[in-house]
XYZ file of C-alpha atoms in Angstrom:
223
model
C -8.745 76.022 -50.279
C -7.684 78.669 -52.467
C -4.121 79.099 -52.371
C -3.196 83.184 -51.831
C 0.061 84.659 -51.261
C -0.305 84.302 -47.352
C -0.674 80.087 -47.794
C 2.503 80.106 -49.925
C 4.078 82.958 -46.909
C 2.715 79.945 -44.245
C 3.789 76.989 -46.248
C 7.684 78.937 -46.501
C 7.751 79.778 -43.202
C 7.021 76.104 -42.343
C 9.813 74.568 -43.714
C 12.363 77.433 -42.005
C 10.494 76.165 -39.081
C 10.529 72.401 -39.898
C 14.737 73.263 -40.865
C 15.430 72.743 -37.745
C 14.143 68.979 -38.062
C 15.659 69.206 -41.859
C 19.020 69.052 -39.550
C 19.070 66.715 -37.943
C 16.932 64.597 -40.207
C 18.959 65.322 -43.309
C 22.619 66.631 -42.165
C 23.787 63.701 -41.928
C 23.104 63.263 -45.337
C 24.151 66.407 -46.651
C 27.749 65.512 -44.240
C 28.092 62.456 -46.471
C 26.995 64.006 -49.576
C 29.856 66.380 -49.586
C 31.565 63.080 -50.103
C 30.482 61.865 -53.399
C 31.837 66.388 -55.308
C 34.967 65.191 -57.424
C 37.927 66.990 -55.454
C 38.939 70.344 -55.923
C 34.917 71.239 -57.000
C 33.253 73.663 -55.186
C 30.786 72.570 -53.252
C 28.304 75.238 -54.148
C 27.036 73.669 -57.630
C 26.897 70.189 -56.113
C 24.896 71.636 -53.401
C 22.797 73.777 -55.410
C 21.972 70.900 -57.553
C 20.303 68.666 -54.847
C 18.626 71.142 -53.438
C 17.422 71.740 -56.917
C 16.168 67.505 -57.012
C 15.112 67.665 -53.441
C 12.379 70.248 -53.746
C 11.046 69.070 -57.072
C 9.880 66.012 -55.977
C 8.549 67.802 -52.871
C 5.977 70.113 -55.650
C 5.821 66.697 -57.731
C 3.920 65.099 -54.157
C 2.388 68.095 -53.866
C 1.174 68.267 -57.481
C 0.101 64.585 -56.881
C -2.247 65.289 -53.667
C -3.646 68.444 -54.872
C -5.373 66.039 -57.232
C -5.985 63.475 -55.009
C -7.476 65.974 -52.871
C -9.144 67.644 -55.354
C -11.256 64.471 -56.372
C -11.851 63.690 -52.624
C -13.164 67.414 -52.464
C -15.381 67.435 -55.714
C -17.455 63.413 -54.326
C -18.282 64.321 -50.961
C -20.515 67.249 -49.308
C -17.928 68.365 -46.845
C -14.810 67.175 -48.543
C -13.175 70.206 -48.435
C -13.714 71.647 -44.915
C -13.064 67.817 -43.979
C -9.686 68.127 -45.694
C -8.670 71.694 -44.376
C -8.976 70.373 -41.085
C -7.058 67.776 -41.295
C -4.547 69.838 -42.646
C -4.603 72.230 -39.099
C -4.618 68.648 -36.913
C -1.394 68.054 -38.831
C 0.496 70.906 -38.828
C -0.627 70.225 -34.931
C 1.478 67.141 -35.035
C 3.857 68.720 -36.632
C 4.773 71.031 -33.850
C 4.447 67.887 -30.969
C 6.621 65.820 -33.486
C 9.094 69.163 -33.407
C 9.233 70.022 -30.202
C 9.562 66.413 -28.832
C 6.141 65.712 -27.196
C 4.175 63.431 -29.293
C 6.562 61.435 -32.043
C 3.477 59.804 -33.485
C 4.596 61.086 -36.835
C 7.107 58.444 -36.567
C 4.443 55.878 -37.556
C 3.830 58.480 -40.850
C 8.499 57.863 -41.859
C 7.669 53.795 -40.724
C 4.812 53.247 -43.718
C 7.194 55.913 -45.578
C 9.769 53.584 -45.294
C 8.219 50.520 -47.347
C 8.414 52.534 -50.664
C 12.351 54.673 -49.774
C 13.790 50.665 -49.314
C 13.019 50.041 -53.043
C 14.075 53.686 -54.290
C 16.983 54.227 -51.939
C 19.309 52.160 -53.696
C 19.086 53.949 -57.069
C 20.442 57.511 -55.446
C 24.195 55.118 -54.924
C 24.170 54.456 -58.337
C 24.539 57.859 -59.027
C 27.657 58.179 -56.538
C 30.569 59.343 -56.644
C 28.854 62.303 -59.295
C 30.771 63.431 -62.850
C 29.120 66.845 -62.774
C 26.840 68.818 -60.721
C 24.290 67.233 -63.009
C 24.337 63.867 -61.576
C 23.045 65.486 -58.221
C 20.006 66.864 -59.500
C 18.361 63.414 -59.542
C 19.926 62.225 -56.407
C 18.655 65.111 -54.546
C 14.709 63.893 -56.826
C 15.185 59.540 -55.469
C 15.858 61.765 -51.554
C 13.261 64.052 -51.499
C 11.349 61.184 -50.925
C 13.188 59.774 -47.929
C 10.304 59.250 -45.225
C 10.044 62.242 -43.479
C 6.759 63.699 -40.228
C 8.138 67.316 -41.839
C 7.247 66.580 -45.290
C 4.248 64.466 -44.801
C 2.104 67.170 -42.401
C 2.588 69.792 -45.517
C 1.803 67.683 -47.960
C -1.214 67.730 -46.369
C -2.127 71.152 -46.949
C -1.103 70.242 -50.810
C -4.089 67.968 -50.080
C -6.515 70.823 -49.442
C -4.697 72.945 -52.311
C -7.567 72.402 -54.632
C -5.723 71.429 -57.599
C -2.389 69.588 -58.917
C -0.865 73.540 -59.541
C -1.345 74.436 -56.080
C -0.599 71.569 -54.605
C 2.826 71.898 -56.392
C 3.009 75.206 -54.777
C 2.744 74.765 -51.675
C 5.384 72.441 -51.599
C 7.411 74.971 -53.231
C 7.552 77.170 -50.840
C 7.758 74.807 -48.321
C 11.070 73.008 -49.665
C 12.101 77.155 -50.052
C 12.182 77.514 -46.923
C 14.337 74.546 -45.962
C 16.187 75.835 -48.157
C 18.907 78.384 -46.249
C 19.431 75.361 -43.202
C 20.552 73.012 -45.952
C 22.917 75.339 -48.024
C 24.053 76.281 -44.872
C 24.650 72.551 -43.547
C 26.840 72.155 -46.495
C 29.317 74.624 -46.600
C 31.628 76.441 -43.630
C 28.191 77.881 -41.979
C 27.358 74.907 -40.215
C 28.188 75.545 -37.061
C 24.496 76.823 -36.772
C 23.389 72.847 -36.487
C 24.326 72.830 -32.560
C 22.583 75.874 -32.530
C 19.176 74.715 -34.452
C 19.338 71.405 -32.314
C 19.207 72.648 -28.885
C 15.713 71.990 -27.360
C 14.333 75.018 -26.285
C 14.652 76.352 -29.615
C 12.707 73.900 -30.829
C 10.719 73.711 -28.742
C 10.215 77.911 -28.885
C 9.658 77.149 -32.995
C 6.876 74.121 -32.130
C 5.181 76.222 -29.664
C 4.252 78.584 -32.322
C 3.678 76.466 -35.202
C 0.793 75.264 -32.219
C -0.427 78.244 -31.829
C -1.152 78.910 -35.301
C -2.390 75.338 -36.097
C -4.965 75.908 -33.286
C -6.024 79.314 -35.191
C -6.571 77.980 -38.196
C -8.346 74.891 -36.907
C -10.136 77.477 -34.464
C -11.336 79.332 -37.908
C -12.280 76.404 -39.700
C -14.690 75.093 -37.516
C -16.059 78.128 -35.902
C -16.962 78.957 -40.156
C -18.443 75.129 -39.850
């Protein structure tokens, strides 16, 4: 698919909607992260550096999947259509996952944990931080944490058509997750109880499901 402003906005909004998952998945990480910051220093620069690294990893993963998707699309007549349908289906699975109705994406997270067990020890070598610059590679490592939310959005990069477009999709998604992740590391972390309430998660999940179904309907009708 050609990446346009609407697609990037959609990826950004999915990141915002998926922040309810980030709160549960990464909230503990951000909380522990504060203990790695030198005393008497502001958390702000370290949190920004950490998230810069995290979102950079998302963009890199998007570039890789964009290249793989472009290769598949060029080698198959219906390759791009198949990838677009897969993207819509993955978004449906994400909605079911966030709503707590079907946790099938946990199987993908378990698969990703195979790689994670090899790279996670590297992050521990970077703490405690000597400066905010140490938080950047730390964030890049944690950007590869097995996460169904990330994997679902990566399927959009797979159908993007190029490394650049795949990276832009994941960059937009990462920026969407940024507000909640920054708030979790500040005094505004009282948002966490609200975002983890079941009715909030299920409302967001229903919006994602409606959007995914409309995309899938349009794709199937086009074919």
